[in-house]
Coordinates of C-alpha atoms in Angstrom, one line a residue:
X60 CA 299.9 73.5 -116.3
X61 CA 299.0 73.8 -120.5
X62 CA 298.0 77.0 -121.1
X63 CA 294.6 78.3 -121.8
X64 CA 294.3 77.7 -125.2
X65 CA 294.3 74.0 -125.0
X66 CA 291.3 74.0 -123.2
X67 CA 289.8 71.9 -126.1
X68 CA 292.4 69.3 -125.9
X69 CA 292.3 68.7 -122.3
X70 CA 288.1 68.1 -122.4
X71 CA 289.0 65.0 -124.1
X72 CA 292.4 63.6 -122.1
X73 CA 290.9 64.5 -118.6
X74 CA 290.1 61.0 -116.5
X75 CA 286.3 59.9 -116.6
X76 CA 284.2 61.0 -113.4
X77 CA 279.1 64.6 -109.3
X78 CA 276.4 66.6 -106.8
X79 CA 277.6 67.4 -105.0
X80 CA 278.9 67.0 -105.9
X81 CA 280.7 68.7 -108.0
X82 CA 281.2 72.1 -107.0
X83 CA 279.9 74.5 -109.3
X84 CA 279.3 77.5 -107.8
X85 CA 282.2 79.3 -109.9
X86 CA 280.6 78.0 -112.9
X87 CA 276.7 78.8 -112.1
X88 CA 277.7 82.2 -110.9
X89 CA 279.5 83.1 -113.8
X90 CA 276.9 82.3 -116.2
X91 CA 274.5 83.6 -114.2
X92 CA 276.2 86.6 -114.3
X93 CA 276.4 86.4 -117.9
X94 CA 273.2 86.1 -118.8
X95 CA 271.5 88.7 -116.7
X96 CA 270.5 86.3 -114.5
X97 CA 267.8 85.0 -116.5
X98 CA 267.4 87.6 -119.5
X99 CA 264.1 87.2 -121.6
X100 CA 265.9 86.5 -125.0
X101 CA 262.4 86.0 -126.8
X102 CA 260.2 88.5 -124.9
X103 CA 263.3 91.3 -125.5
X104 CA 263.4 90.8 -129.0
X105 CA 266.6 92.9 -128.4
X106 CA 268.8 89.9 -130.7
X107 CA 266.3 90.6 -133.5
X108 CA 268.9 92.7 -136.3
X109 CA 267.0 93.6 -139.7
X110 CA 267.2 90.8 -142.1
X111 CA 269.8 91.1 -144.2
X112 CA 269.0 88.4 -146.9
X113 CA 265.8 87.2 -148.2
X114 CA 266.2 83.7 -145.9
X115 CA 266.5 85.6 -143.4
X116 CA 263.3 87.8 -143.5
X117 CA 261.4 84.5 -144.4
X118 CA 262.7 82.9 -141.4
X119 CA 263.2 85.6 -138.6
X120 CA 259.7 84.8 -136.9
X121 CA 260.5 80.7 -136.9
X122 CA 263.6 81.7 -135.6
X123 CA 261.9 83.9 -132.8
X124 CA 259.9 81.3 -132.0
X125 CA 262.5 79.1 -131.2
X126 CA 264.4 81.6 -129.1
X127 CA 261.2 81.7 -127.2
X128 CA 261.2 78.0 -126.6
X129 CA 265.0 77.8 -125.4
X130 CA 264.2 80.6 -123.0
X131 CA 261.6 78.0 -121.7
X132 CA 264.2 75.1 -121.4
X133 CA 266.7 77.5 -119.9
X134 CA 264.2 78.2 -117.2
X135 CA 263.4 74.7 -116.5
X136 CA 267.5 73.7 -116.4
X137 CA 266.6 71.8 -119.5
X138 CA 270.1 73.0 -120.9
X139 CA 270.7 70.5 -123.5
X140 CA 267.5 71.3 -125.2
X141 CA 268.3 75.2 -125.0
X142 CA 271.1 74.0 -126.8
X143 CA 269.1 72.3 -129.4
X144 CA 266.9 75.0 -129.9
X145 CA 269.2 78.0 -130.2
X146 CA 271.0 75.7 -132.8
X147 CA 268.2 75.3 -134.6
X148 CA 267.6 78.9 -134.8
X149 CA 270.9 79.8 -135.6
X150 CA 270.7 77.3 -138.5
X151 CA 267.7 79.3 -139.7
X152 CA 269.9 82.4 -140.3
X153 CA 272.7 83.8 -142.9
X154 CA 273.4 85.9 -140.8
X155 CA 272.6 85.1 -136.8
X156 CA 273.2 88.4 -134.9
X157 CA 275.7 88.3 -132.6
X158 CA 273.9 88.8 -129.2
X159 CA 272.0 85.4 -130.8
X160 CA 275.3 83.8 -130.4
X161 CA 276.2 85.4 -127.2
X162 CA 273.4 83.3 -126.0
X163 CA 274.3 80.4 -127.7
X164 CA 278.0 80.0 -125.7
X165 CA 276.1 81.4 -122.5
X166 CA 273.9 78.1 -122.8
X167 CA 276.5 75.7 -123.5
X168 CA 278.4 76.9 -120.2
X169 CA 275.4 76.7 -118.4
X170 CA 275.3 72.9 -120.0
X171 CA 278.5 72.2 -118.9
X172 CA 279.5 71.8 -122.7
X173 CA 282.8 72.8 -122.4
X174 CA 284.3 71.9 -125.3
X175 CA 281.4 73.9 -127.5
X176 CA 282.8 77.1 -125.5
X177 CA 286.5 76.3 -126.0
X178 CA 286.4 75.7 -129.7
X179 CA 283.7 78.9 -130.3
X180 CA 285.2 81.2 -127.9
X181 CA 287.5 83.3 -130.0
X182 CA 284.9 83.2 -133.4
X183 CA 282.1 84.8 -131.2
X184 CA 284.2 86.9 -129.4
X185 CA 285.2 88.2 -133.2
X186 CA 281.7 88.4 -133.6
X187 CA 280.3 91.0 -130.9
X188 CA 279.2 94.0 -131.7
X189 CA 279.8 96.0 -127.7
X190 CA 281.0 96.0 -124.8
X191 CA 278.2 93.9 -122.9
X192 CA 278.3 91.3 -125.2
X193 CA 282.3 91.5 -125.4
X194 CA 281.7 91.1 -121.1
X195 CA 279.3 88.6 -121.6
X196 CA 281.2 86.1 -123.8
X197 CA 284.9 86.8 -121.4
X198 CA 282.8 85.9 -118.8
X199 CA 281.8 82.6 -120.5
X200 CA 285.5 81.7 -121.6
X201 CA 286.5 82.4 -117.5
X202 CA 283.7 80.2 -116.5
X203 CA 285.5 77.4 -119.3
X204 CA 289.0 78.3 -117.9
X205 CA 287.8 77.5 -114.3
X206 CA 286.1 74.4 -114.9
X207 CA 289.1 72.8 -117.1
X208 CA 291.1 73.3 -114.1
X209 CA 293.0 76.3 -115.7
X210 CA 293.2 78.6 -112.7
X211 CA 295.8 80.5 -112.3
X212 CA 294.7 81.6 -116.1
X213 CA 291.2 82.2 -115.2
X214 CA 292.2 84.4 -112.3
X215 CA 294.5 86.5 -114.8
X216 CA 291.3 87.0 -117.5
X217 CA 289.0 87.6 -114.1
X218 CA 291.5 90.8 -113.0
X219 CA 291.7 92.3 -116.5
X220 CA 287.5 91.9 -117.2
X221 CA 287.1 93.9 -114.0
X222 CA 289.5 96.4 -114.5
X223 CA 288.2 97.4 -117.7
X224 CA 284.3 96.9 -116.7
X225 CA 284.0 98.3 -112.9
X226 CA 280.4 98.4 -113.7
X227 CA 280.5 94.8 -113.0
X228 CA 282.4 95.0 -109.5
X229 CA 280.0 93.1 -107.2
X230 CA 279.9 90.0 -109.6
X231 CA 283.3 89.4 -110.8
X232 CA 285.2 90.8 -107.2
X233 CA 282.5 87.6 -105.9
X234 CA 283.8 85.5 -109.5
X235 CA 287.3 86.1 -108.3
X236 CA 286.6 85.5 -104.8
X237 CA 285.3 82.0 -106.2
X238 CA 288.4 81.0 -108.1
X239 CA 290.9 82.2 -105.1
X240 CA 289.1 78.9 -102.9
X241 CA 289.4 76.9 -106.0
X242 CA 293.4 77.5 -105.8
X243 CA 293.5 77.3 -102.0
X244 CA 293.7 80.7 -101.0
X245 CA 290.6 80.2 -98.5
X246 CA 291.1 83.4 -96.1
X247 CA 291.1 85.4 -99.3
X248 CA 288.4 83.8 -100.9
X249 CA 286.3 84.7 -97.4
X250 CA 287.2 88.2 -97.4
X251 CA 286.0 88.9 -100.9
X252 CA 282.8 87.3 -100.6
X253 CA 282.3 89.3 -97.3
X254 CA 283.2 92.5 -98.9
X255 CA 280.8 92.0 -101.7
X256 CA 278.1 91.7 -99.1
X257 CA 279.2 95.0 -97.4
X258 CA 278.2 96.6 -100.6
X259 CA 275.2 94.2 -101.0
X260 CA 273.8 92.5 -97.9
X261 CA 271.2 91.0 -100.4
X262 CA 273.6 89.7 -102.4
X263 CA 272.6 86.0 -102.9
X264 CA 275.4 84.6 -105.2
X265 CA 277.7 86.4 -102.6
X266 CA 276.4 85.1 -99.6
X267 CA 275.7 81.2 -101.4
X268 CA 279.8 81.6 -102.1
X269 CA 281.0 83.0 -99.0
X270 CA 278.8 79.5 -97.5
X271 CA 280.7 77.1 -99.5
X272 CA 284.1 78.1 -99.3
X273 CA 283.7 78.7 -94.9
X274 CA 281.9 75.0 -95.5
X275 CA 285.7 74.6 -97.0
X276 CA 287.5 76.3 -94.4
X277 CA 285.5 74.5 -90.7
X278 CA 284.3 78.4 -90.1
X279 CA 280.9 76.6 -88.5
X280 CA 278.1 77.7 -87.7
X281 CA 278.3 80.4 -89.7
X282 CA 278.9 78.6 -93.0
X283 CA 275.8 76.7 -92.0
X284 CA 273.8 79.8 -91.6
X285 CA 274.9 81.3 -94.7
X286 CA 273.9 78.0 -96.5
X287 CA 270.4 79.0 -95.9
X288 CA 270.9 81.3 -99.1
X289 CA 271.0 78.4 -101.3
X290 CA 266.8 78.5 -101.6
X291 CA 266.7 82.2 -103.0
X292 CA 269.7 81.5 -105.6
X293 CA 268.2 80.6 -109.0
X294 CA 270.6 78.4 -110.1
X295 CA 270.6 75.8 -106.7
X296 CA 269.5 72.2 -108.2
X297 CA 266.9 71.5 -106.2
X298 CA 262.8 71.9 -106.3
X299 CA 261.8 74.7 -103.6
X300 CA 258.9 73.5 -102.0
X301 CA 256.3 75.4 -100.5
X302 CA 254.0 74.8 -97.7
X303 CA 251.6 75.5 -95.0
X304 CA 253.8 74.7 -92.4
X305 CA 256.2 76.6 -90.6
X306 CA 259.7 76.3 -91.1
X307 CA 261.6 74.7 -88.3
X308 CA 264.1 76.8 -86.7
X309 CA 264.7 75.2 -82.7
X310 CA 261.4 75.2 -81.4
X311 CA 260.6 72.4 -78.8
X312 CA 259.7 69.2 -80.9
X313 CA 258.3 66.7 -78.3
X314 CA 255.5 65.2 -79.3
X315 CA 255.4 67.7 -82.4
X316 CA 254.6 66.2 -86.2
X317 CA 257.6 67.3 -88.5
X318 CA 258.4 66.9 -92.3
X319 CA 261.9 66.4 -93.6
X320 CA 262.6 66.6 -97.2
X321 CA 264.6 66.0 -99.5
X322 CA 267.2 68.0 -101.2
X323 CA 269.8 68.0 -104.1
X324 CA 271.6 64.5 -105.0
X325 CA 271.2 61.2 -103.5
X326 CA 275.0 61.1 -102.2
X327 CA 274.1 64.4 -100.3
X328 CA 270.9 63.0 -98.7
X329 CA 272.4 59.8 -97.4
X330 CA 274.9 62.1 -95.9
X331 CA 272.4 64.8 -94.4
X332 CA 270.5 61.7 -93.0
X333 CA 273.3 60.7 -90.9
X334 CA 271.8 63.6 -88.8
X335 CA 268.0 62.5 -88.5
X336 CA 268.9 60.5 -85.1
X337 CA 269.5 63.7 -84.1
X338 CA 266.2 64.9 -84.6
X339 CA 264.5 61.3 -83.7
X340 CA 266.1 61.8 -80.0
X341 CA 263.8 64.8 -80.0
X342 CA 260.8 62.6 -79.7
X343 CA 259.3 64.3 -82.6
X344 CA 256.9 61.9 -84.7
X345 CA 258.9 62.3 -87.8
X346 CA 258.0 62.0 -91.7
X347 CA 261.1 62.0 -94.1
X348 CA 260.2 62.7 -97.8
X349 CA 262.9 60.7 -99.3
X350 CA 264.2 59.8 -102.9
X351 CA 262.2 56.8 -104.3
X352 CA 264.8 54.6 -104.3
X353 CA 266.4 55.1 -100.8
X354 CA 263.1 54.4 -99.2
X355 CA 263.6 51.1 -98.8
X356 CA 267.1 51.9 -97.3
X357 CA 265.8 54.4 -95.1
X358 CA 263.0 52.4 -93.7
X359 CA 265.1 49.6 -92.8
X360 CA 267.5 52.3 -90.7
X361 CA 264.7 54.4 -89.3
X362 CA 262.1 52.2 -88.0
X363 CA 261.0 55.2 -86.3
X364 CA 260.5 57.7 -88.6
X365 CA 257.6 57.3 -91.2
X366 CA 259.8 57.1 -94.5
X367 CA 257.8 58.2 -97.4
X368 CA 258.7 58.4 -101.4
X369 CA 258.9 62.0 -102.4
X370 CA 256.2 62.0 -105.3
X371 CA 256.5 64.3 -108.3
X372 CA 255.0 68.0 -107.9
X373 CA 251.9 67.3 -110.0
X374 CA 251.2 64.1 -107.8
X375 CA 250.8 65.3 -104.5
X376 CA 248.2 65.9 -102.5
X377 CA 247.4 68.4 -100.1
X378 CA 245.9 66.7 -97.3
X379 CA 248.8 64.8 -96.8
X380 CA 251.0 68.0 -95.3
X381 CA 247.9 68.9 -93.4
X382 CA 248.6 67.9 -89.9
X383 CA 252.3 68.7 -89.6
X384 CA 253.3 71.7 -86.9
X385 CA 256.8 72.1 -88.8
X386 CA 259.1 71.2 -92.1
X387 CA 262.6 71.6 -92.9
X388 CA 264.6 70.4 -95.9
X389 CA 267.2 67.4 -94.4
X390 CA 270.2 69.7 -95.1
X391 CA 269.5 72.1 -92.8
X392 CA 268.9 69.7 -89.9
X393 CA 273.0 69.8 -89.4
X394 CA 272.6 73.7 -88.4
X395 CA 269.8 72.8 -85.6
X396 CA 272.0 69.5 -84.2
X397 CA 275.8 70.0 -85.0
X398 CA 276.1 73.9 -85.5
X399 CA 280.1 72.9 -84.8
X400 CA 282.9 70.5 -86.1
X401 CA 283.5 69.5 -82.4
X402 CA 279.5 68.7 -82.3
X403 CA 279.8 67.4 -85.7
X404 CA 282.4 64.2 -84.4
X405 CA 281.4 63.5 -81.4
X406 CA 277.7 62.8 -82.3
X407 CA 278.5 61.1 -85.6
X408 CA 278.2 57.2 -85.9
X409 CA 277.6 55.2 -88.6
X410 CA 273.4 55.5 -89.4
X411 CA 272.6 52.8 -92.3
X412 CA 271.1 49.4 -91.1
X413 CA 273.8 46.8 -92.1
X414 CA 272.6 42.8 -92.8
X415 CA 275.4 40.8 -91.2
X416 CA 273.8 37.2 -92.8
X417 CA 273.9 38.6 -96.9
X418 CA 277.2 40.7 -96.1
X419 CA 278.5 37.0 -95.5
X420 CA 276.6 35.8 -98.4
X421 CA 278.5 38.0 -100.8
X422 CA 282.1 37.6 -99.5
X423 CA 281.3 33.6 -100.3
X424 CA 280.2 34.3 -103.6
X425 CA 284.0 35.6 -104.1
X426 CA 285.2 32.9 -102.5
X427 CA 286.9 35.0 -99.6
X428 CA 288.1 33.5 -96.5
X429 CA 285.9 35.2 -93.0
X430 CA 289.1 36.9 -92.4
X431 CA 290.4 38.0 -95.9
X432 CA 290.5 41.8 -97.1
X433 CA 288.0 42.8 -99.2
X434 CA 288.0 45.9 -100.6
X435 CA 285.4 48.3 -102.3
X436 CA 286.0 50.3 -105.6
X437 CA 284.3 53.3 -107.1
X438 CA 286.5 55.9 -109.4
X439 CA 284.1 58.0 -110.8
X440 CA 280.3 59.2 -111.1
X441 CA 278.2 58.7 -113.7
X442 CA 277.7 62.3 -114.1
X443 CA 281.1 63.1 -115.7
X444 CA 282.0 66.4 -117.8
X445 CA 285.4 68.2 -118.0
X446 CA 284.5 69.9 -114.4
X447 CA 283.8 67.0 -112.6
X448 CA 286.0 64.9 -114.1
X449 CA 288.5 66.9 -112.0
X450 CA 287.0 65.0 -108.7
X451 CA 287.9 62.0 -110.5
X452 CA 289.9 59.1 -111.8
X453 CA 290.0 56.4 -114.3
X454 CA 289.6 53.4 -113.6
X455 CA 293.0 51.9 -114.6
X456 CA 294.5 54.4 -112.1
X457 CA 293.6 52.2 -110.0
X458 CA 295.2 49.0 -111.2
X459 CA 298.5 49.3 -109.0
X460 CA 296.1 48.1 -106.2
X461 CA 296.6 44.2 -107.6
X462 CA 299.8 44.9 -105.7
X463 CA 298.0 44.4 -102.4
X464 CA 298.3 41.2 -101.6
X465 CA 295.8 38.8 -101.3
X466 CA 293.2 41.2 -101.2
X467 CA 290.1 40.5 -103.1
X468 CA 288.4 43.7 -104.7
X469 CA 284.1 44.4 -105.4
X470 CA 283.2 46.4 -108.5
X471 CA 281.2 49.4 -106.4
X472 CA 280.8 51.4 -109.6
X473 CA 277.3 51.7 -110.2
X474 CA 276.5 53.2 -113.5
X475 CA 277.4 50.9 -116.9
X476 CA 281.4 50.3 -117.0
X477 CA 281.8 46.8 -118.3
X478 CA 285.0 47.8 -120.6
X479 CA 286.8 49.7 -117.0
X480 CA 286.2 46.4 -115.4
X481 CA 287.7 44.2 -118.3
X482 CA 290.4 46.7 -118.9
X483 CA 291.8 46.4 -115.0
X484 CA 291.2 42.6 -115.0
X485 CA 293.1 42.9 -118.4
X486 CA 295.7 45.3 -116.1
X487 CA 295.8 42.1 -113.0
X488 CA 293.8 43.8 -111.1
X489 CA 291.3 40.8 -109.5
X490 CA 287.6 42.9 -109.9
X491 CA 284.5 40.9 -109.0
X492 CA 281.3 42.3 -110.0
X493 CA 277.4 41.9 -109.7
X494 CA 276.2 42.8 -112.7
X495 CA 272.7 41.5 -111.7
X496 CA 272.4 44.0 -109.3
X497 CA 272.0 47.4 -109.9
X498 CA 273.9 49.8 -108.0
X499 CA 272.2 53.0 -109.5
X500 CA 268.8 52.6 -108.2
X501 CA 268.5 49.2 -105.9
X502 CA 270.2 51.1 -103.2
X503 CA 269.3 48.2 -100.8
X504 CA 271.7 45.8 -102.8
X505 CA 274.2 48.1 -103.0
X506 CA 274.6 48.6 -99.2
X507 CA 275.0 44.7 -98.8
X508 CA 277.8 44.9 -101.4
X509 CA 279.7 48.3 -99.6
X510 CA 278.9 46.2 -96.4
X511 CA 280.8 43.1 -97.5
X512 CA 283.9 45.2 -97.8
X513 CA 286.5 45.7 -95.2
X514 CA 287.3 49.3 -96.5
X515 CA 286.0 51.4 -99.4
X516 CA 288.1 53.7 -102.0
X517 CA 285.7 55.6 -103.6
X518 CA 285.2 59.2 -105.3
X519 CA 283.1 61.7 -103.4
X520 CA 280.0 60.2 -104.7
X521 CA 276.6 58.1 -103.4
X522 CA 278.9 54.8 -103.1
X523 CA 281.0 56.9 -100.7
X524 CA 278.2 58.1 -98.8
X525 CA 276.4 55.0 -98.7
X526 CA 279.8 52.9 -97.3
X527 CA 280.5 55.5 -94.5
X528 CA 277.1 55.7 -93.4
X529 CA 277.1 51.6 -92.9
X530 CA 280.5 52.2 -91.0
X531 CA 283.0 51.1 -93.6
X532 CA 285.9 52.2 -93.3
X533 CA 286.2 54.5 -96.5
X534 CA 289.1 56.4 -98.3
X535 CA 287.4 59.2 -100.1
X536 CA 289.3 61.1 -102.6
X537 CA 289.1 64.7 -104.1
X538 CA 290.4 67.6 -104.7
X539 CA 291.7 69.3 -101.3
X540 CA 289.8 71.8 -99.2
X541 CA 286.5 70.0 -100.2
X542 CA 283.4 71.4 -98.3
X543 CA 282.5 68.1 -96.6
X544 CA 286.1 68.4 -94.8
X545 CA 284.6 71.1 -92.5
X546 CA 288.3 72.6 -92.8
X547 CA 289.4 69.2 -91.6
X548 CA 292.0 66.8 -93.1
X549 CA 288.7 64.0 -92.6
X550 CA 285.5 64.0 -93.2
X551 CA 283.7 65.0 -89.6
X552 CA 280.2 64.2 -91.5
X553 CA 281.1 60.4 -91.3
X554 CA 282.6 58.1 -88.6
X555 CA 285.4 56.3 -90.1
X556 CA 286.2 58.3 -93.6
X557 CA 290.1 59.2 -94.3
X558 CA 290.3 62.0 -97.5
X559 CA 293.2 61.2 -100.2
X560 CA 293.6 64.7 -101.9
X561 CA 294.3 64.0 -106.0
X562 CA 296.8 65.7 -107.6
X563 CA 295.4 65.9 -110.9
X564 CA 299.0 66.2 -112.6
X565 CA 300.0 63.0 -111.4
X566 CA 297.5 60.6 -112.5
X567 CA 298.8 57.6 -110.9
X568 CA 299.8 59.5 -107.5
X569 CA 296.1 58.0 -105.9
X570 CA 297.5 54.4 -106.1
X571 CA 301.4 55.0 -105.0
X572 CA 299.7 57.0 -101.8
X573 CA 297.8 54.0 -100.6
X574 CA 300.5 51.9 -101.6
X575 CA 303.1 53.8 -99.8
X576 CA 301.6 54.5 -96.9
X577 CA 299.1 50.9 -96.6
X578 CA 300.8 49.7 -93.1
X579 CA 299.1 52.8 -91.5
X580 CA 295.7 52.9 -94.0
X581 CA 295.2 49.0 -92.2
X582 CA 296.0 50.1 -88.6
X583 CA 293.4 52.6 -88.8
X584 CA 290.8 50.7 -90.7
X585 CA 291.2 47.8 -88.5
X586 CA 290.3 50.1 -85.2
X587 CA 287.5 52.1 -87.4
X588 CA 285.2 49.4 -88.4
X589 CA 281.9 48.0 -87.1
X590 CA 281.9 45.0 -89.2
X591 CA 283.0 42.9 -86.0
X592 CA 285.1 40.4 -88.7
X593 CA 288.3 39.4 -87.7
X594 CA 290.4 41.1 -90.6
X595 CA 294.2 39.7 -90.9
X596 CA 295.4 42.9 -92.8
X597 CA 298.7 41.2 -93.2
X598 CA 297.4 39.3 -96.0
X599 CA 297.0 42.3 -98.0
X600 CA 300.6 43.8 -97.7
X601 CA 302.3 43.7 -100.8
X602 CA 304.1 40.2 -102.0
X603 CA 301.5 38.3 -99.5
X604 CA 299.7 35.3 -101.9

């Protein structure tokens, strides 16, 4: 593994990449706990040093102002703006105090703007005037260190910060606690978490951690129960709806009116829905507040449930939660119905409505035979920075694959990557495309595609979520112990998923694991799919034409 200082360098040789998923709870926590958890910059004035040069004085109140406005944007996750802005006021200045800058690296972590912290790290650290901006800006460069993939470094900076600033125990023991599940060490990371909350009980970041890392380790139901803590965290990436309506929690739902709603990413709420038949067999009368453009998909799959689009905040209207005896946010419908992994498998079965007729329609338009191989690929999301990119490969990883046979292979990647495509057809890799449809918002068309293939490779993103729930067989890949494993070597949340762990310091180890081990990938994707085509895998074993 390079060492920490190359940091910089390895932002820009890292493989292209999500929302899960990404996980990036080490990351939000530390910043959070850098910043104060939401400091007022502007209303403080505390970064406000005498002017030292007449530029200064003339601009110290635009400057303010600014500061002002990127405490707005930092409050609304607008993080690129804050960005922007604090630039801008920095600009302003000859001399930008340093608690100015502080903020300035704090807001590029909470970006995800890497690179920005690795290549100002050491000049603002130079810069700081005491110790709680000297805490604040080691905190930042751990946060850097953990999302590059420099662990082992990150856990050695995380030990010496707290030794020398106990005042800080409950935040960095949880920060440490964080980084042990990031390197595997899952009991440990458990028992940190937990003793934080011994201290704290109200602990949110503590409690949100200890959630995702037993999520990690299959310790159900509690991790579900803990996951609760995700709508009092600041930092979770999703709108917290109010209403008038009691929250759900096991009451007797015949005949009741309930509203489900959406929550975080669309990958995560095609996976979460794989629960609502759960809650239909209730013989509740059901409304699902979905994403706009899974509506369409969900109607077709729940002709039972009233499938609504969510409409922005300043949009909605009262009267229409009026009548409703409960709500609940889809991803905590899994606590109610499958509190276990045992639950969790033997109730799960594939959800999405598939179209036979058009799945057929599509494998002509490739020209394949009823009984040829096709096969599904997605390497990456389109939400990619030196975190996520971790979760990730590039697409000419993936060109071994041409090795497989006669196998034809559909471009599932759904964001613009015309020069990945060229570049494996350039590699021999035989890549069909649609590049009429697209896969980013006409979910609909995207399912018919997944659905025309006899198995799916796919980073843990929507096109994963989307192939599993139509019963595709699907090899998702990651890094190991991700929380969708339930402690697992699979995926329990789906019906027919197998998880590839990457090793992200052998870029090419993805392909050679398929390749070497493809005799027993067919078996099982020949008695795990609901396709009912009559697959000869043999076609797709290597040196078949």
């Amino acid at each position: 593994m390079p060492s920490g200082k190359n940091t910089a360098n390895a932002r820009n040789t890292t493989g292209n990449q999500s929302t899960v998923m990404g996980n990036i709870r080490g990351a939000a926590a530390l910043v959070q706990a850098a910043s104060g958890a939401g400091a007022d910059l502007a209303r403080s004035q505390a970064w406000a040093k005498p002017a030292v040069s007449e530029r200064d004085r003339q601009n110290a109140g635009k400057a303010a102002e600014l500061v002002k406005q990127a405490q707005v944007a930092l409050d609304e996750r607008r993080y690129s703006r804050a960005e922007a802005l604090f630039d801008e006021a920095i600009g302003l200045l000859d001399s930008p105090p340093s608690q100015l800058w502080c903020y300035r690296l704090v807001t590029a972590s909470r970006a995800s703007n890497y690179e920005y912290v690795a290549n100002n790290y050491q000049r603002i650290r130079a810069l700081v005037t005491d110790e709680e901006e000297e805490v604040v800006v080691d905190r930042v460069w751990i946060d850097c260190l953990v999302s590059a993939g420099f662990l082992n470094e990150a856990l050695q900076e995380a030990e010496a910060l707290l030794a020398r600033n106990s005042s800080g125990w409950t935040s960095m023991t949880s920060t440490i606690g964080v980084i042990h599940a990031r390197l595997g060490n899952l009991g440990k990371a458990i028992a940190m978490q937990k003793s934080v909350l011994e201290k704290e009980p109200s602990n949110v970041l503590a409690r949100w951690n200890l959630s995702i890392v037993q999520l990690e380790a299959g310790e159900l139901p509690d991790a579900f129960d803990n996951y609760e803590a995700r709508w009092n965290w600041p930092d979770f990436p999703s709108e917290r709806r109010t209403f008038d309506i009691p929250r759900w929690s096991g009451e007797n739902l015949e005949a009741k009116r309930v509203l489900v709603w959406r929550e975080q990413g669309v990958g995560d709420e095609i996976r979460f829905a794989g629960v609502l038949p759960d809650l239909v067999a209730t013989d509740a009368r059901i409304t699902f507040e979905s994403h706009a453009k899974l509506a369409p998909l969900f109607r077709s799959s729940f002709p039972t449930v009233d499938v609504r689009a969510e409409k922005p905040a300043d949009l909605r209207n009262p009267e229409d939660y009026r009548d409703f005896d409960f709500e609940i946010p889809i991803g905590s419908l899994a606590r109610h119905f499958r509190p276990t992994v045992a639950e969790m498998r033997a109730k799960c079965s594939p959800w999405l409505k598939r179209d036979t007729e058009i799945e057929t329609r599509v494998r002509q338009d490739i020209d394949a035979a009823p009984h040829q191989p096709v096969i599904g690929l997605c390497w990456r999301s389109s939400n990619r920075n030196v975190l996520r990119n971790q979760y990730y490969v590039k697409g000419e990883y993936l060109a071994p694959l041409k090795l497989l046979g006669a196998a034809k292979f559909i471009c599932l990647q759904y964001d613009e990557c015309r020069e990945e495509v060229d570049f494996l057809r350039e590699l021999g890799l035989p890549l069909y495309d649609f590049p009429n449809i697209d896969q980013m918002n006409d979910l609909v068309s995207a399912a018919y595609l997944a659905g025309a293939c006899d198995m799916v490779i796919s980073a843990g993103t929507a096109t994963a979520e989307l192939s599993a729930g139509l019963g595709v067989p699907t090899l998702l890949f990651g890094l190991r112990h991700s929380q969708i494993q339930l402690g697992t070597d699979g995926v329990p949340w789906h019906p027919a998923t197998r998880f590839l762990p990457l090793d992200t310091d052998e870029p090419m180890g993805l392909a050679k694991s398929i390749l070497f081990d493809w005799n027993g990938i067919t078996a099982w994707a020949e008695q795990a799919s609901t396709s009912g085509r009559k697959i000869d895998w043999r076609m797709s074993f290597p040196g078949v034409v």
